[in-house]
XYZ file of C-alpha atoms in Angstrom:
608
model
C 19.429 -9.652 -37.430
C 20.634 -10.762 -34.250
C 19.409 -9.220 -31.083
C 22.812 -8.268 -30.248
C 23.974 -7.166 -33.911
C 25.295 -3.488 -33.551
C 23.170 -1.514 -35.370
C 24.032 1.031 -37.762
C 23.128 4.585 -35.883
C 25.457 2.412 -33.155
C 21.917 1.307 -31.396
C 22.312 -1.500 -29.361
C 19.692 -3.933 -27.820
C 19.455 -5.759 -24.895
C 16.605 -7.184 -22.771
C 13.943 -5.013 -20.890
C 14.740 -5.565 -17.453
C 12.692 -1.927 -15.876
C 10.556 -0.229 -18.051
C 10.893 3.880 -18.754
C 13.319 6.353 -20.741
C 15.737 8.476 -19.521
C 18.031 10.707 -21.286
C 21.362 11.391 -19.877
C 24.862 11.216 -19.256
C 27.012 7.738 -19.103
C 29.118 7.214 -15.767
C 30.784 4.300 -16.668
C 31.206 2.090 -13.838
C 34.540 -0.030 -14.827
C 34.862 -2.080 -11.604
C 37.620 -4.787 -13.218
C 41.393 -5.532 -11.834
C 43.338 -3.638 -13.903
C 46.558 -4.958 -16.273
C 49.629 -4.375 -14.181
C 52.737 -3.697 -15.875
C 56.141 -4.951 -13.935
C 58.092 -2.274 -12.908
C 61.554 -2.187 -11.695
C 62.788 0.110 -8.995
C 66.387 1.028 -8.021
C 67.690 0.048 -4.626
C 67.448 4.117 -3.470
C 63.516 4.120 -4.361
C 62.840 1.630 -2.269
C 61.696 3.187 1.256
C 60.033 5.800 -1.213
C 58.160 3.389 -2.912
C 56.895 1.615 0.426
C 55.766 5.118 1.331
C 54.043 5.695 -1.393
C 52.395 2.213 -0.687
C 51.240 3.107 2.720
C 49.979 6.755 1.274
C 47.568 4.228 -1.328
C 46.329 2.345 1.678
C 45.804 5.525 3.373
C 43.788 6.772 0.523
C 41.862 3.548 0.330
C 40.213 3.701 3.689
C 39.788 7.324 3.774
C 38.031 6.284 0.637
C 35.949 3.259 1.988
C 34.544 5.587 4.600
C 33.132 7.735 1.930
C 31.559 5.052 0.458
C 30.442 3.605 4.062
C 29.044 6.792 5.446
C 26.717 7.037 1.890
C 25.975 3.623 1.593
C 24.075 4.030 5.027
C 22.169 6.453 4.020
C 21.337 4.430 0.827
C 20.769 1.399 2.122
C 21.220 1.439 6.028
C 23.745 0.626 7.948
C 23.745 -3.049 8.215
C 23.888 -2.994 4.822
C 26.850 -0.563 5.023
C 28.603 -2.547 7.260
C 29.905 -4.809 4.636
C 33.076 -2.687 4.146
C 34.003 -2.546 8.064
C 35.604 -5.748 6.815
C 37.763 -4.215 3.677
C 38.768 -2.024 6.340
C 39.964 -4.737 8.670
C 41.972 -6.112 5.264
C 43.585 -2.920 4.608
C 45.230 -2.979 7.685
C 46.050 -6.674 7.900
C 49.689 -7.111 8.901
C 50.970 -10.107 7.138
C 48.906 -8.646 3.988
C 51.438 -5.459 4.102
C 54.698 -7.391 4.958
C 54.036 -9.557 2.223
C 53.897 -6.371 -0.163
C 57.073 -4.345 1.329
C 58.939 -7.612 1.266
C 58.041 -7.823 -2.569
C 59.382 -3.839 -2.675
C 62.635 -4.613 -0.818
C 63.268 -6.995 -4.139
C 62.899 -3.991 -6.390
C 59.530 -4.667 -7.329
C 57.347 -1.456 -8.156
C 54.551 -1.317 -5.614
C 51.690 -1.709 -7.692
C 52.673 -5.268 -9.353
C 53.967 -6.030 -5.262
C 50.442 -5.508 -4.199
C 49.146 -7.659 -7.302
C 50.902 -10.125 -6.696
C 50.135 -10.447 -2.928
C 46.423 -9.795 -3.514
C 46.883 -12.656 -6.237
C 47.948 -15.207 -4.448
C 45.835 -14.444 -1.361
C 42.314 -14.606 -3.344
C 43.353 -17.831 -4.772
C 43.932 -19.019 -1.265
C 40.715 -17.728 0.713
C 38.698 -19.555 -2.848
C 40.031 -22.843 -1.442
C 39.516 -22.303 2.397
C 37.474 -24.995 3.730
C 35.579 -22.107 5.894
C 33.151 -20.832 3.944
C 33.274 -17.272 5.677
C 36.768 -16.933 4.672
C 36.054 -17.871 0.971
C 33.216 -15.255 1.546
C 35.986 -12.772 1.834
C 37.089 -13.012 -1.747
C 34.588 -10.541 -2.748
C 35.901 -8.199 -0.781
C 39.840 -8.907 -1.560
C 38.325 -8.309 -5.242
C 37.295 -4.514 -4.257
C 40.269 -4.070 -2.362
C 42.745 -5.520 -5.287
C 40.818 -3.033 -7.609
C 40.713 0.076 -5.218
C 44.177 0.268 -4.135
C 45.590 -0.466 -7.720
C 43.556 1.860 -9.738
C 45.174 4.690 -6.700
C 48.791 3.146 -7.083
C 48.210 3.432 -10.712
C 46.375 6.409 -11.181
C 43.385 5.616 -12.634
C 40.096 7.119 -12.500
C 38.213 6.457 -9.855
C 34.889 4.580 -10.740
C 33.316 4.995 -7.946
C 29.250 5.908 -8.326
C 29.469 7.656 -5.116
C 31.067 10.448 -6.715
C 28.265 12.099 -8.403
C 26.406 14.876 -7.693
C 22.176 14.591 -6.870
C 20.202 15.339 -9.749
C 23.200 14.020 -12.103
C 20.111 11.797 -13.782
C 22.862 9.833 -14.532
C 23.266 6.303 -16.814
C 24.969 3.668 -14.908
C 26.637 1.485 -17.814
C 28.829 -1.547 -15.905
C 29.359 -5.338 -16.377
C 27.441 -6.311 -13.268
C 26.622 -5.157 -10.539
C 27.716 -6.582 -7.253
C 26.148 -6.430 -3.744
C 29.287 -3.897 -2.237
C 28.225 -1.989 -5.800
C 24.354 -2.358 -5.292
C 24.273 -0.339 -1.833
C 26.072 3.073 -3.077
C 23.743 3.464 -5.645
C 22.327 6.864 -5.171
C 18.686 7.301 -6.590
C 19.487 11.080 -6.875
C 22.238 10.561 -8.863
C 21.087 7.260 -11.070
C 18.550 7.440 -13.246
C 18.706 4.591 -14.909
C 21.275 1.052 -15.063
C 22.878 -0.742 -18.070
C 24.618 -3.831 -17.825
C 26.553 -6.181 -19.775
C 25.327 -9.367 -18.229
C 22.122 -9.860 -16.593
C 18.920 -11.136 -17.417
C 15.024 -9.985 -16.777
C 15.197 -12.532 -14.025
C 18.460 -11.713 -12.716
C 19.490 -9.852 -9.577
C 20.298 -6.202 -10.984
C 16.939 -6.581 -13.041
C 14.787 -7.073 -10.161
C 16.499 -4.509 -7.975
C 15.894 -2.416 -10.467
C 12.096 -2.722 -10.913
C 11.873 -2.396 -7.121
C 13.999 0.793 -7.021
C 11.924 2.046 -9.701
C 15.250 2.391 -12.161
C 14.452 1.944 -15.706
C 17.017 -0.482 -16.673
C 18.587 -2.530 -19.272
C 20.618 -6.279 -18.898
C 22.358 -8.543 -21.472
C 23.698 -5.833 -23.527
C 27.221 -7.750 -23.706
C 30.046 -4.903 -24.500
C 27.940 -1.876 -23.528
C 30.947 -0.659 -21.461
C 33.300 -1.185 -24.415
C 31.130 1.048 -26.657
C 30.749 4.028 -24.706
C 32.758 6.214 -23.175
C 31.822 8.038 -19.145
C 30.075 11.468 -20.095
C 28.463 10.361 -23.328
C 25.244 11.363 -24.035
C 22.638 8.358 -24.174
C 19.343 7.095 -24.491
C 18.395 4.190 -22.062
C 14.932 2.324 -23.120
C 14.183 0.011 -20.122
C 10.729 -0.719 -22.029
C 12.460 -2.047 -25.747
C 15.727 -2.382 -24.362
C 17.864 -0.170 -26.398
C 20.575 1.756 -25.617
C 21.312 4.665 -28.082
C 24.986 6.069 -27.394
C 25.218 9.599 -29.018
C 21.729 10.063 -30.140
C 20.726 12.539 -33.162
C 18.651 15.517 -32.172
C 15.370 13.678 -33.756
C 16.148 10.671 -31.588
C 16.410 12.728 -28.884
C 12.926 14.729 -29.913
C 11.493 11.205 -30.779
C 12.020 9.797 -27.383
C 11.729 12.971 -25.437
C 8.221 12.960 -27.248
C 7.681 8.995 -25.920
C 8.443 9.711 -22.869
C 5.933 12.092 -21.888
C 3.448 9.868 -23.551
C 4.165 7.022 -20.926
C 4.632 9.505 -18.140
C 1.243 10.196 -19.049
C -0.132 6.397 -19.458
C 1.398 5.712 -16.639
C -1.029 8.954 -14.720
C -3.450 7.275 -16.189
C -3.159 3.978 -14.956
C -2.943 5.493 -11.385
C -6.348 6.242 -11.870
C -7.194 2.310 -11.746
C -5.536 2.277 -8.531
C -8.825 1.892 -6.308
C -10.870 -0.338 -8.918
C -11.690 -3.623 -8.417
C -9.730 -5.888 -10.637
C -12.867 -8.138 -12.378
C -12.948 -8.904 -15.656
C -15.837 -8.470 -18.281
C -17.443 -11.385 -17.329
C -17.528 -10.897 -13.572
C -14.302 -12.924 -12.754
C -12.311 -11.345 -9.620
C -8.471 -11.488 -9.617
C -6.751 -10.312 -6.264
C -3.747 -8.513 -6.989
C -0.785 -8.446 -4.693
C 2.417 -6.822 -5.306
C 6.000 -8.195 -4.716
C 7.855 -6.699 -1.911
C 11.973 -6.786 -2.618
C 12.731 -4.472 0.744
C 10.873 -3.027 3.677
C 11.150 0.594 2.343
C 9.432 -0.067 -0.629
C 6.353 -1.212 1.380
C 4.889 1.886 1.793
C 4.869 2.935 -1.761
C 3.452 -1.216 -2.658
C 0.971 -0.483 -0.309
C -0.487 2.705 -2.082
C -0.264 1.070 -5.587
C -4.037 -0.637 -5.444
C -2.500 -4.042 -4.237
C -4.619 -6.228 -1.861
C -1.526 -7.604 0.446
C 2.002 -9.301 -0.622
C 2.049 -12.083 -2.615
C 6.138 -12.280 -2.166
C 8.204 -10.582 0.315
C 11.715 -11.465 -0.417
C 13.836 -12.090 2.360
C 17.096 -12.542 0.653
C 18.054 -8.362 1.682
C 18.623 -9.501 5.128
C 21.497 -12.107 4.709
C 23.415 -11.486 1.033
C 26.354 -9.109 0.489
C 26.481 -9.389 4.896
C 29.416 -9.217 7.012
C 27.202 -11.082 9.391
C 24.038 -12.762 9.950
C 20.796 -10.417 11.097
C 19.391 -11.610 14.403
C 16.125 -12.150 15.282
C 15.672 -8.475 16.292
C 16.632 -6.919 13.147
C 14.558 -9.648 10.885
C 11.090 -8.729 13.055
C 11.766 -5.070 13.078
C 11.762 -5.943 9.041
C 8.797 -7.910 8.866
C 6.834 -5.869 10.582
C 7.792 -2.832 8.957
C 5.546 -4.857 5.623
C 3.086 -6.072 7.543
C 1.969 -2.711 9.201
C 1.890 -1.346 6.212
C -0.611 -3.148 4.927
C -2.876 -2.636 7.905
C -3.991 -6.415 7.832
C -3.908 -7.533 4.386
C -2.036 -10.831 3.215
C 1.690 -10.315 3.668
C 3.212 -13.555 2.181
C 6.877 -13.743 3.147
C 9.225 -16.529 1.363
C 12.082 -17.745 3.978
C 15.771 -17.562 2.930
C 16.233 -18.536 -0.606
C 19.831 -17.579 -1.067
C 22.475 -19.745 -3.129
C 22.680 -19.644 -6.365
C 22.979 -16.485 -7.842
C 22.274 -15.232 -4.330
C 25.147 -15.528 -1.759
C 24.368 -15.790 1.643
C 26.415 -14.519 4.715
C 29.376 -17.197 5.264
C 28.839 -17.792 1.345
C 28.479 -21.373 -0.241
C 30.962 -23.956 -0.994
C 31.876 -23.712 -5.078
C 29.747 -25.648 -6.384
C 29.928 -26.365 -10.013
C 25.792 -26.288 -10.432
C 25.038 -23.904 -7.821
C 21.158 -23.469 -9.184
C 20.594 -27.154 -8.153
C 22.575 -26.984 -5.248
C 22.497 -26.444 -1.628
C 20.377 -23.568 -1.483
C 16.800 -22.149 -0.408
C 14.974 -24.575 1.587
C 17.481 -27.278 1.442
C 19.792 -24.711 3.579
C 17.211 -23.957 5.749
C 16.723 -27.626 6.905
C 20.553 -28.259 6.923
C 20.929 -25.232 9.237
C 18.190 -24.926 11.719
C 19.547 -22.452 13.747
C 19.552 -19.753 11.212
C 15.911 -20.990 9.884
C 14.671 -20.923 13.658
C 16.263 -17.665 13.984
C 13.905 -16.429 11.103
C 11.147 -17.974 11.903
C 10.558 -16.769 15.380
C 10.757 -13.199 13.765
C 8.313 -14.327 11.552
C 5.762 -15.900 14.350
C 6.504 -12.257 16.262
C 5.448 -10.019 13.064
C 2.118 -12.019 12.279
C 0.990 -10.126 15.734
C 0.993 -7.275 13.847
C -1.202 -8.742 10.650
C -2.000 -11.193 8.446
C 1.550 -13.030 8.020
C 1.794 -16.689 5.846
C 5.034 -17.923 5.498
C 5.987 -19.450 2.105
C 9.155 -22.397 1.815
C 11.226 -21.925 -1.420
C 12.121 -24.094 -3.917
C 9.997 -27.641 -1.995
C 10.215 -31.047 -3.840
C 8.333 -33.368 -1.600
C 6.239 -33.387 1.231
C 9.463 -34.254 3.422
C 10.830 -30.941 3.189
C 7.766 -29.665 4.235
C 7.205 -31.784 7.258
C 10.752 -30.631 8.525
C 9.962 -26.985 7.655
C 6.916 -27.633 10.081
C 8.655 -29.510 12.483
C 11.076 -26.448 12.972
C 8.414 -23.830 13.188
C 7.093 -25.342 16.146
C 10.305 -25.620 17.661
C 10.695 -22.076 17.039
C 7.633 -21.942 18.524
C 8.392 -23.454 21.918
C 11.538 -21.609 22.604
C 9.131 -18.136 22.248
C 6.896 -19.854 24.770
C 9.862 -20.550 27.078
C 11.161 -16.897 26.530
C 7.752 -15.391 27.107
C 7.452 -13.960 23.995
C 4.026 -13.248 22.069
C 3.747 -14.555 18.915
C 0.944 -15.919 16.762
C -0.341 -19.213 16.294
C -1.375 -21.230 13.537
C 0.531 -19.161 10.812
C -0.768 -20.416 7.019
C 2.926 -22.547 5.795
C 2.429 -22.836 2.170
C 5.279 -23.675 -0.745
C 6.610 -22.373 -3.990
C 5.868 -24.558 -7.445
C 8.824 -23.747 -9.182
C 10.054 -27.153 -10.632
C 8.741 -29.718 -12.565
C 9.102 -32.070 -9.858
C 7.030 -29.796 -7.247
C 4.458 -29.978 -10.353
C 4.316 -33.424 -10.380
C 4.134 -34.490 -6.903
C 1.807 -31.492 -6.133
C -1.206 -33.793 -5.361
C 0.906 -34.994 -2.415
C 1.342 -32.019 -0.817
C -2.165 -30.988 -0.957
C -2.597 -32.067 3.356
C 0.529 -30.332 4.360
C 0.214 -26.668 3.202
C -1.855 -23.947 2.931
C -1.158 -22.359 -0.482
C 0.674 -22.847 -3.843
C 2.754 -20.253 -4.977
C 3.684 -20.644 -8.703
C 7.428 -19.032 -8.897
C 7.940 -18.542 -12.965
C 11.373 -17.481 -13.014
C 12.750 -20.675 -11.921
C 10.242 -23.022 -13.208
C 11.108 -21.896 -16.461
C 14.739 -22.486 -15.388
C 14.403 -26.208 -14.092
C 11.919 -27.141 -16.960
C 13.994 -26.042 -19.731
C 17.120 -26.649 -18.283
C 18.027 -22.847 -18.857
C 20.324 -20.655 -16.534
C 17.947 -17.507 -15.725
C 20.996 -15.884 -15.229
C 23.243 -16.126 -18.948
C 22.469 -13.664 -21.235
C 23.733 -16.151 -23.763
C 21.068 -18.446 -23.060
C 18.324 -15.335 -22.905
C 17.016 -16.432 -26.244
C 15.666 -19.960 -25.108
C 14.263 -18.402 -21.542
C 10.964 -18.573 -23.038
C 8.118 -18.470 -20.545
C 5.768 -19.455 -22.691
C 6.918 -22.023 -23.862
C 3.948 -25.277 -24.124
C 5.942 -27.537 -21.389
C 5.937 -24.216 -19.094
C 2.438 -23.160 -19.397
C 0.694 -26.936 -18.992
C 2.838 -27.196 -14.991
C 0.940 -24.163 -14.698
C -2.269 -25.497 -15.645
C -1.830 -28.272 -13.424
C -0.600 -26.784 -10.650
C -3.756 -24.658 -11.149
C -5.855 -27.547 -11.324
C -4.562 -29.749 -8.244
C -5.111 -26.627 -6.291
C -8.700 -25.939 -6.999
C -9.342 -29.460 -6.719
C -7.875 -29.488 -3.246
C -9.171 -26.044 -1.954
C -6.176 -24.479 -2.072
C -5.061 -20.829 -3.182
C -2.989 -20.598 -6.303
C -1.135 -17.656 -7.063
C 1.619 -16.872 -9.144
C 4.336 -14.505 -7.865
C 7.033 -14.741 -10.398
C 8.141 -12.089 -12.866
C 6.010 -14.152 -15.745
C 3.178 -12.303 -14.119
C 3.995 -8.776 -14.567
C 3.931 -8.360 -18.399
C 0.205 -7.870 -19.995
C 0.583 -10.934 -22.337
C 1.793 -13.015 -19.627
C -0.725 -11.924 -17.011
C -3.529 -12.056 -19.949
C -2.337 -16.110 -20.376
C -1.921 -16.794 -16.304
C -5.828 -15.358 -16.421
C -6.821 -17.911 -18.823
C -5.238 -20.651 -17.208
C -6.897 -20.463 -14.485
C -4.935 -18.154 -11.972
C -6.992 -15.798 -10.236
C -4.648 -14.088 -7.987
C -1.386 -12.174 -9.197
C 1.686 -11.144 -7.549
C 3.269 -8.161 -9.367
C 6.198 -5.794 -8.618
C 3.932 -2.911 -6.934
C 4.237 -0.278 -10.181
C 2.779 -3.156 -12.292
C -0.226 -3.297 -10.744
C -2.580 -0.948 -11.800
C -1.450 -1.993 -15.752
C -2.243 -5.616 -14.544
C -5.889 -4.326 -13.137
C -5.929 -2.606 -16.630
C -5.330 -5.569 -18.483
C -7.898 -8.093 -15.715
C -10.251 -5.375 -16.450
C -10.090 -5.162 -20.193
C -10.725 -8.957 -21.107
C -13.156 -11.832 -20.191
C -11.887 -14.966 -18.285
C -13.500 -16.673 -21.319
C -11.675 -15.095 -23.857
C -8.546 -15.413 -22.063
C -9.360 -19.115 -21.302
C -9.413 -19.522 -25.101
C -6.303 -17.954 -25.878
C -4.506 -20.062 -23.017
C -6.119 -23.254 -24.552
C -4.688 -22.233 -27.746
C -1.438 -21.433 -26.160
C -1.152 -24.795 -24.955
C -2.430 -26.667 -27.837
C 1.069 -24.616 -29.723
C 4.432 -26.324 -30.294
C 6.614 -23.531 -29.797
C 6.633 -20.695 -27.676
C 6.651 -18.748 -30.324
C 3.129 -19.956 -31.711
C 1.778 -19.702 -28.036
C 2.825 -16.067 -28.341
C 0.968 -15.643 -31.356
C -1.907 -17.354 -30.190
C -2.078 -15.142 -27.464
C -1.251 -11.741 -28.487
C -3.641 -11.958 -31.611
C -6.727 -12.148 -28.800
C -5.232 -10.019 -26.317
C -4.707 -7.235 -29.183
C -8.415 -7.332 -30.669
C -9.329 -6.420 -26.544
C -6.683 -3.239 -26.729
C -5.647 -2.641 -29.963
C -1.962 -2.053 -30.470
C -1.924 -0.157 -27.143
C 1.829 0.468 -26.431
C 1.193 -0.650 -22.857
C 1.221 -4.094 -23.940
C 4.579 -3.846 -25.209
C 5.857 -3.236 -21.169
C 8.733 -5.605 -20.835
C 8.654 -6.698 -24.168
C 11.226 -6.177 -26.616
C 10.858 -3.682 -29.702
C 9.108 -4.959 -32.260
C 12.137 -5.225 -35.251
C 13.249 -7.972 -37.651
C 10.232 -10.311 -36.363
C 11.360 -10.162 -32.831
C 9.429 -12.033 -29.876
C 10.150 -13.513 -26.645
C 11.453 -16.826 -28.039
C 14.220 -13.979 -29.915
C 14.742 -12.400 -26.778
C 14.018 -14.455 -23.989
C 10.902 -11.911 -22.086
C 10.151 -12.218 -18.494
C-alpha cells in the first residue's frame, strides 16, 4: 500500500513532523484565491456597486487590524508589522481607480478587483526590485481577503477562535503572514498538505511544541471545518471522524506518552554517558528567543543551533543591530554561560528573506545563506556586531551556513573584524576572539573538510541539507519524501568522515540537524563517532535516554554495519535490530517514525 493510499476507515497518513495526539475539532484553514464568476451589472448599479467595493476594503482593514493587534501578542510586534504594508495596499490609489474604472464598464466588483489584483501580482513577480517582488505575498492575502468579503465566503481566518478551542489546523501550507496568528490557546495541533519533516511548518512546529503532521496531500479536500479528528504527530495519521474505540484507543495512547514523556523528565539532570563510560554533550536547537527559557530547563548543556532566520523572513523590513542583540542575548542569558552556538542568516531557499530573492529556478543551490552574507556585507556586519555585543553576556560561537571552501570562510572572517573595528570606533564593548566555526552540510564541505581544518573552530554536521545536496533530493516535496532517506550508505560515510577529519584535527564535531533527534538516528550518529548532539529542546531527555541505554561499542557496531549496507533500508535494519535488543520494542523508539504498517520504514516514508 502506498503511504498515501486512503485507507478504508478514511485514515490517512502522512509524515511525522511533531510528535503527540490530540483529539479535536478541524478549522480548516482554506487560504486559496477563490474562482470568480463574471458578473454583469446594469448601468444604475454602478455607484452601488463601487460602494459596496469601498464597504469590502473597509472591512478588510478593520479586519487586518484584528489580525495585527493578535499577531503581536503571538509573535511580537515586529513580527506583526508585516501587515502595516497590506494596509498601505488597501489604500493604494491607482490600485482602487483601476477597480472602479473596471465597475464603470459594468463589471461586477468582485471579478473588477480580480482582475486588477491579477494583473498587478504578475507585474510586482517581474520587478527588477526585489522588495517590490517581495510584495507579492502580500497582494496574495489581500486578493484572497477582499474577495472571499465581496463574495461572501467564510472567513478562514485562525484568529477567529476561541482559547482552549484545542483546535486541528488542517491547511495546504502555511505561510509566514499565516505562521504569526497562530494562537497556541486555540491550536492544538497542525496538518498540512505539503510539507516535509525538514520543512518550515515542521520545524516550527516542534519548537512551538504542536504535534503536527506534513505531506498529507488532499487533507483539506477530505475534511470538512468542525469535524471531529484524530491528529498523530508521532505515526502520522490523521483519522477524520473517528469510531468511539478509536477514540478510546488513542485517548488510552495518549496518556501512556503523557506519561513516558513524565518519565523522561526525570532524566533531565543525568549525565548523558553511555554503558561503557562514553560522554555525549547534549545541546538543544533554539528556533526563537522565547523558547530559550523552556531549552534551557530541558537538561541541555548550551545551543548547538540558534536559528537566526526569525529575525529577517516574512519582514516588512530588516532588524537593526539593536533588535538582533536584544535577541541574542535573550539565549545567551539564559543559559547562564553555557555554549550558545548561533548560525548567521541562512535564508533563501525555502526561506525568504526581507527584500526577497530574485526567482530563481534552483533556489536550494542558489544565492542564499552564506553566499548572501558575503554578497551583502552590510546586512552580515549588521549581524555580526550584535553577535560580538551578546558574547559579553556568555559563551557565544558563531557558526557560517552552508561553507564550500576555505574562501568563504576567510571573507566571513575578514568581515567580522571589520565589524569589529567599527564597535571600536563607536565605543562599544564587545568580545574578542569569538570561536567562527562552519556547517558540513554538502558533499563538497565533506570533501574539502581537511582544508578547512586552520580556519575554524568547529564542524557542525547539518543533516537536513546534506541529505538534500547528496541525494539530489528537495527536503521540501512531499513527492520526493520517499527517497529523503537519511540513512542512506552515501549519507552516513560524509558523516563518518567529517567525524574523522575533525578528531584528527582537534576539532569539535557535532551534529545539529533534525537526523539527530530520532532514537535510531541519534543511536547511529553515536556509533559513528559523534559525541555531541544538537536536539530540538523536548528531545533531549529521550536522546539522554537512548546515550544512556547503549554502549558506544555496540552502537559503533551497528553504524559499521550500517555503512557496510547498500540501501538505506538495510542500514535501517542493521541498526534497529541492535538498538531494539538494548530497549525492546519500547514505543519511544518509534518518535518520529512512521507507523509500523505494510512493511513501512524510512526509505517508504522519507524519516527525519
Amino acid at each position: 500500500m502506498s503511504p498515501d493510499t486512503p485507507r478504508s476507515d478514511g485514515k490517512m497518513i502522512g509524515m511525522p513532523a511533531s510528535p503527540g495526539i490530540v483529539i479535536g475539532p478541524v478549522h480548516l484553514l482554506l487560504w486559496e484565491v477563490p474562482d470568480v464568476p463574471q458578473r454583469i451589472i446594469a448601468d444604475e448599479k454602478i455607484e452601488s456597486e463601487i460602494a459596496r467595493f469601498h464597504d469590502a476594503l473597509t472591512t478588510a482593514k478593520g479586519r487586518l487590524a484584528q489580525v495585527k493587534a493578535r499577531a503581536e501578542r503571538h509573535a511580537g510586534p515586529e513580527e506583526a508589522a508585516i501587515f502595516d504594508v497590506q494596509v498601505q495596499i488597501l489604500s493604494d490609489g491607482e490600485l482602487i481607480s483601476s477597480v472602479e474604472k473596471f465597475i464603470r464598464r459594468n463589471i461586477g466588483a468582485e471579478k473588477a478587483f480580480d482582475l486588477v489584483l491579477i494583473e498587478s501580482r504578475q507585474n510586482f513577480a517581474r520587478h527588477a526590485q526585489p522588495m517590490i517582488r517581495e510584495r507579492v505575498g502580500d497582494l496574495t492575502d489581500i486578493h484572497i481577503r477582499v474577495l472571499s468579503i465581496l463574495l461572501g465566503l467564510p472567513d478562514h481566518d485562525p484568529v477567529d477562535l476561541p482559547k482552549g478551542s484545542n483546535a486541528i489546523l488542517v491547511t495546504h501550507d502555511l505561510t509566514p503572514s499565516l505562521t504569526v496568528q497562530l494562537d497556541r490557546d486555540a491550536i492544538a495541533a497542525i496538518a498540512t498538505d505539503e510539507g516535509t519533516r525538514t520543512s518550515h511548518v515542521a520545524i516550527l512546529a516542534r519548537s512551538l511544541g504542536l504535534p503536527a503532521v506534513v505531506g498529507l496531500r488532499d487533507a483539506t479536500r477530505r475534511v470538512s471545518g468542525g469535524d471531529e479528528i484524530i491528529l498523530d504527530g508521532s505515526s502520522g495519521a490523521l483519522i477524520p471522524r473517528p469510531t468511539a474505540v478509536q477514540i478510546a484507543s488513542y485517548t488510552l495512547r495518549a496518556a501512556r506518552e503523557e506519561a513516558d514523556t513524565a518519565e523522561l523528565q526525570q532524566l533531565v539532570g543525568a549525565e548523558p554517558v553511555t554503558l561503557d563510560g562514553v560522554r555525549i554533550t547534549l545541546r538543544a536547537n533554539v528556533d526563537l528567543p522565547e523558547e530559550a527559557e523552556a531549552a534551557a530547563h530541558s537538561g541541555a548543556e548550551g545551543v548547538g543551533l540558534m536559528r537566526t532566520e526569525f529575525l529577517v523572513v516574512g519582514r516588512a523590513s530588516m532588524p537593526d543591530e539593536e533588535e538582533q542583540y536584544r535577541a541574542y542575548k535573550r539565549v545567551v542569558e539564559a543559559f547562564e554561560g553555557k555554549p550558545v552556538v548561533i548560525r548567521t542568516f541562512d535564508v533563501g531557499g525555502d526561506k525568504l528573506p526581507v527584500g526577497g530573492f530574485p526567482h530563481e529556478a534552483n533556489p536550494f543551490l542558489g544565492w542564499r545563506a552564506i553566499r548572501m552574507c558575503l554578497d551583502e556585507p552590510e546586512i552580515f556586519k549588521t549581524q555580526l556586531r550584535a553577535l560580538l555585543r551578546a558574547a559579553m553576556h556568555g559563551d557565544v560561537r558563531i557558526m557560517l551556513p552552508l561553507v564550500v571552501s576555505v574562501e568563504e570562510v576567510r571573507q566571513a572572517r575578514h568581515l567580522l573584524e571589520e565589524a569589529a573595528a567599527e564597535l571600536d570606533e563607536r565605543g562599544v564593548d564587545y568580545r574578542h576572539g569569538l570561536p567562527l566555526g562552519v556547517m558540513i552540510e554538502t558533499p563538497a564541505a565533506v570533501i574539502v573538510a581537511d582544508t578547512l581544518v586552520k580556519d575554524v573552530a568547529f564542524f557542525s554536521i547539518g543533516t537536513n541539507d546534506l541529505v538534500q545536496y547528496t541525494l539530489a533530493v528537495d527536503r521540501g516535496n512531499a513527492n520526493l519524501a520517499s527517497r529523503f532517506t537519511p540513512l542512506h550508505p552515501a549519507v552516513l560515510r560524509l558523516i563518518r568522515r567529517t567525524v574523522e577529519v575533525g578528531n584528527d584535527n582537534g576539532l569539535e564535531v557535532s551534529v545539529c540537524g533534525e537526523m539527530a533527534s530520532q532514537p535510531l538516528m541519534a543511536f547511529a550518529l553515536i556509533g559513528l563517532g559523534v559525541r555531541q548532539l544538537s536536539v530540538a529542546g523536548r528531545a533531549v531527555p529521550l536522546v539522554k535516554r537512548i546515550v544512556r541505554g547503549v554502549s558506544a561499542e555496540v552502537a559503533m557496531d551497528a553504524a559499521n554495519a550500517a555503512l557496510g549496507a547498500q540501501t538505506a533500508r538495510e542500514a535501517e535494519d542493521e541498526l534497529r535490530r541492535r538498538l531494539f535488543s538494548a530497549f525492546g520494542d519500547a514505543q519511544f523508539l518509534r518518535d518520529g517514525l512512521p507507523e509500523y504498517v505494510d512493511g513501512n520504514t524510512f526509505e517508504g516514508f522519507g524519516g527525519p
